[in-house]
Coordinates of C-alpha atoms in Angstrom, one line a residue:
X1 CA 74.7 101.5 73.8
X2 CA 73.3 99.2 76.5
X3 CA 75.9 97.5 78.8
X4 CA 74.7 94.0 78.0
X5 CA 75.3 94.7 74.3
X6 CA 78.8 95.7 75.0
X7 CA 79.6 92.5 77.0
X8 CA 77.8 90.1 74.6
X9 CA 74.9 89.6 77.1
X10 CA 77.2 88.7 80.0
X11 CA 76.6 90.2 83.4
X12 CA 79.4 88.7 85.5
X13 CA 83.2 88.5 85.0
X14 CA 84.9 85.1 85.1
X15 CA 87.5 86.5 87.6
X16 CA 86.8 87.7 91.0
X17 CA 87.6 91.5 90.7
X18 CA 86.6 94.3 92.8
X19 CA 87.0 98.0 92.2
X20 CA 90.5 98.1 93.9
X21 CA 91.9 95.0 92.0
X22 CA 95.1 96.1 90.3
X23 CA 96.0 95.1 86.7
X24 CA 98.8 96.0 84.3
X25 CA 99.5 95.0 80.7
X26 CA 101.3 91.8 80.1
X27 CA 105.0 92.1 79.2
X28 CA 104.5 89.7 76.2
X29 CA 100.9 90.0 75.1
X30 CA 99.5 87.8 72.3
X31 CA 99.3 89.4 68.8
X32 CA 95.6 88.9 68.1
X33 CA 93.2 91.7 67.2
X34 CA 91.4 93.4 70.0
X35 CA 88.2 95.5 69.9
X36 CA 88.6 99.3 70.4
X37 CA 87.6 99.2 74.0
X38 CA 89.8 96.3 74.9
X39 CA 92.8 97.9 73.1
X40 CA 92.3 101.1 75.0
X41 CA 92.3 99.3 78.3
X42 CA 95.6 97.4 77.4
X43 CA 97.2 100.7 76.3
X44 CA 96.1 102.4 79.6
X45 CA 97.7 99.6 81.7
X46 CA 100.9 99.5 79.7
X47 CA 103.8 100.2 81.9
X48 CA 101.8 100.9 85.1
X49 CA 99.3 99.4 87.6
X50 CA 95.8 100.7 87.5
X51 CA 92.8 99.7 89.6
X52 CA 89.7 98.4 87.8
X53 CA 87.9 101.5 89.1
X54 CA 90.6 103.8 87.5
X55 CA 90.3 101.9 84.2
X56 CA 86.5 102.2 84.2
X57 CA 86.7 106.0 84.8
X58 CA 89.4 106.6 82.2
X59 CA 87.4 104.7 79.5
X60 CA 84.0 106.2 80.8
X61 CA 82.3 102.8 81.0
X62 CA 80.2 101.3 83.9
X63 CA 82.3 99.4 86.5
X64 CA 80.6 96.0 85.7
X65 CA 81.3 96.3 82.0
X66 CA 84.9 97.1 82.7
X67 CA 85.2 94.1 85.0
X68 CA 83.9 91.8 82.3
X69 CA 86.5 93.3 79.7
X70 CA 89.3 93.2 82.2
X71 CA 88.4 89.5 83.0
X72 CA 88.4 88.7 79.3
X73 CA 91.8 90.4 78.9
X74 CA 93.2 88.5 81.8
X75 CA 91.9 85.1 80.2
X76 CA 93.6 86.2 77.0
X77 CA 96.8 87.1 78.7
X78 CA 96.8 90.8 77.7
X79 CA 96.5 91.9 81.3
X80 CA 98.0 90.4 84.5
X81 CA 97.1 90.8 88.2
X82 CA 100.6 91.2 89.8
X83 CA 101.3 89.2 92.9
X84 CA 102.9 91.2 95.6
X85 CA 106.5 90.2 96.3
X86 CA 106.9 87.6 99.1
X87 CA 103.5 86.1 98.3
X88 CA 103.0 82.7 96.8
X89 CA 100.1 81.2 94.9
X90 CA 100.4 78.0 96.9
X91 CA 98.1 78.2 99.9
X92 CA 99.8 75.3 101.6
X93 CA 103.3 76.8 101.4
X94 CA 104.8 76.6 104.9
X95 CA 106.6 79.9 104.6
X96 CA 103.4 81.6 103.6
X97 CA 101.3 80.0 106.3
X98 CA 103.9 81.0 108.9
X99 CA 103.9 84.6 107.8
X100 CA 100.0 84.6 108.0
X101 CA 100.2 83.1 111.4
X102 CA 102.7 85.7 112.6
X103 CA 100.6 88.4 111.2
X104 CA 97.6 87.1 113.1
X105 CA 99.5 86.9 116.3
X106 CA 100.6 90.5 116.0
X107 CA 96.9 91.6 115.4

Protein backbone atom coordinates (compact mmCIF):
# COMPACT_ATOMS: atom_id res chain seq x y z
CA UNK A 1 0.00 0.00 0.00
CA UNK A 2 1.28 3.48 -0.85
CA UNK A 3 2.41 5.65 2.09
CA UNK A 4 0.01 8.49 1.24
CA UNK A 5 -2.89 6.03 1.46
CA UNK A 6 -1.78 4.98 4.95
CA UNK A 7 -1.66 8.61 6.13
CA UNK A 8 -4.83 9.84 4.46
CA UNK A 9 -2.85 11.88 1.94
CA UNK A 10 -0.84 13.75 4.57
CA UNK A 11 2.89 14.13 4.07
CA UNK A 12 3.91 16.02 7.23
CA UNK A 13 3.23 15.36 10.92
CA UNK A 14 1.65 18.11 13.04
CA UNK A 15 4.38 17.76 15.68
CA UNK A 16 8.08 18.40 15.16
CA UNK A 17 9.47 14.88 15.45
CA UNK A 18 12.81 13.55 14.37
CA UNK A 19 14.05 9.99 14.32
CA UNK A 20 15.45 10.28 17.86
CA UNK A 21 12.32 11.77 19.46
CA UNK A 22 11.29 9.58 22.38
CA UNK A 23 7.68 8.63 23.03
CA UNK A 24 5.86 6.41 25.48
CA UNK A 25 2.27 5.35 25.95
CA UNK A 26 0.11 7.62 28.07
CA UNK A 27 -0.66 6.38 31.56
CA UNK A 28 -4.34 7.17 31.03
CA UNK A 29 -5.14 6.86 27.31
CA UNK A 30 -8.60 7.58 25.94
CA UNK A 31 -10.88 4.65 25.28
CA UNK A 32 -11.62 5.31 21.59
CA UNK A 33 -11.05 2.72 18.89
CA UNK A 34 -7.70 2.77 17.07
CA UNK A 35 -6.69 1.37 13.72
CA UNK A 36 -4.40 -1.68 13.72
CA UNK A 37 -1.18 0.27 13.05
CA UNK A 38 -1.91 2.88 15.69
CA UNK A 39 -2.89 0.24 18.26
CA UNK A 40 0.37 -1.59 17.59
CA UNK A 41 2.37 1.62 18.15
CA UNK A 42 0.62 2.26 21.46
CA UNK A 43 1.24 -1.34 22.57
CA UNK A 44 4.93 -1.10 21.64
CA UNK A 45 5.30 2.08 23.69
CA UNK A 46 3.45 0.78 26.75
CA UNK A 47 5.77 0.80 29.75
CA UNK A 48 8.89 2.00 27.91
CA UNK A 49 10.43 4.82 25.91
CA UNK A 50 11.03 4.23 22.22
CA UNK A 51 12.45 6.52 19.59
CA UNK A 52 10.33 7.23 16.55
CA UNK A 53 12.98 5.42 14.51
CA UNK A 54 12.65 2.29 16.68
CA UNK A 55 8.87 2.39 16.32
CA UNK A 56 9.18 2.64 12.53
CA UNK A 57 11.52 -0.35 12.46
CA UNK A 58 9.36 -2.48 14.71
CA UNK A 59 6.19 -1.85 12.72
CA UNK A 60 8.08 -2.10 9.39
CA UNK A 61 6.76 1.19 8.03
CA UNK A 62 8.58 4.18 6.50
CA UNK A 63 9.83 6.76 9.01
CA UNK A 64 7.66 9.56 7.60
CA UNK A 65 4.50 7.47 7.84
CA UNK A 66 5.41 6.55 11.42
CA UNK A 67 6.01 10.22 12.30
CA UNK A 68 2.52 11.11 11.06
CA UNK A 69 0.92 8.27 13.04
CA UNK A 70 2.90 9.12 16.18
CA UNK A 71 1.92 12.77 15.78
CA UNK A 72 -1.75 11.77 15.52
CA UNK A 73 -1.41 9.62 18.64
CA UNK A 74 0.17 12.55 20.50
CA UNK A 75 -2.80 14.73 19.49
CA UNK A 76 -5.20 12.04 20.71
CA UNK A 77 -3.29 11.66 24.02
CA UNK A 78 -2.40 8.01 23.47
CA UNK A 79 1.31 8.85 23.45
CA UNK A 80 3.37 11.44 25.29
CA UNK A 81 6.81 12.94 24.79
CA UNK A 82 8.29 12.89 28.28
CA UNK A 83 10.03 16.01 29.55
CA UNK A 84 13.40 15.31 31.16
CA UNK A 85 13.41 15.99 34.89
CA UNK A 86 14.53 19.49 35.77
CA UNK A 87 13.22 20.93 32.54
CA UNK A 88 10.29 23.24 32.18
CA UNK A 89 7.96 24.01 29.32
CA UNK A 90 8.14 27.73 30.15
CA UNK A 91 11.03 29.29 28.17
CA UNK A 92 10.92 32.41 30.39
CA UNK A 93 11.40 30.49 33.66
CA UNK A 94 14.38 32.14 35.43
CA UNK A 95 15.68 28.83 36.82
CA UNK A 96 15.64 27.31 33.35
CA UNK A 97 17.30 30.35 31.78
CA UNK A 98 20.00 30.38 34.48
CA UNK A 99 20.79 26.71 33.85
CA UNK A 100 21.06 27.37 30.10
CA UNK A 101 23.38 30.32 30.71
CA UNK A 102 25.56 28.25 33.08
CA UNK A 103 25.76 25.48 30.51
CA UNK A 104 26.80 27.92 27.79
CA UNK A 105 29.45 29.45 30.04
CA UNK A 106 30.93 26.00 30.73
CA UNK A 107 31.11 25.18 26.99
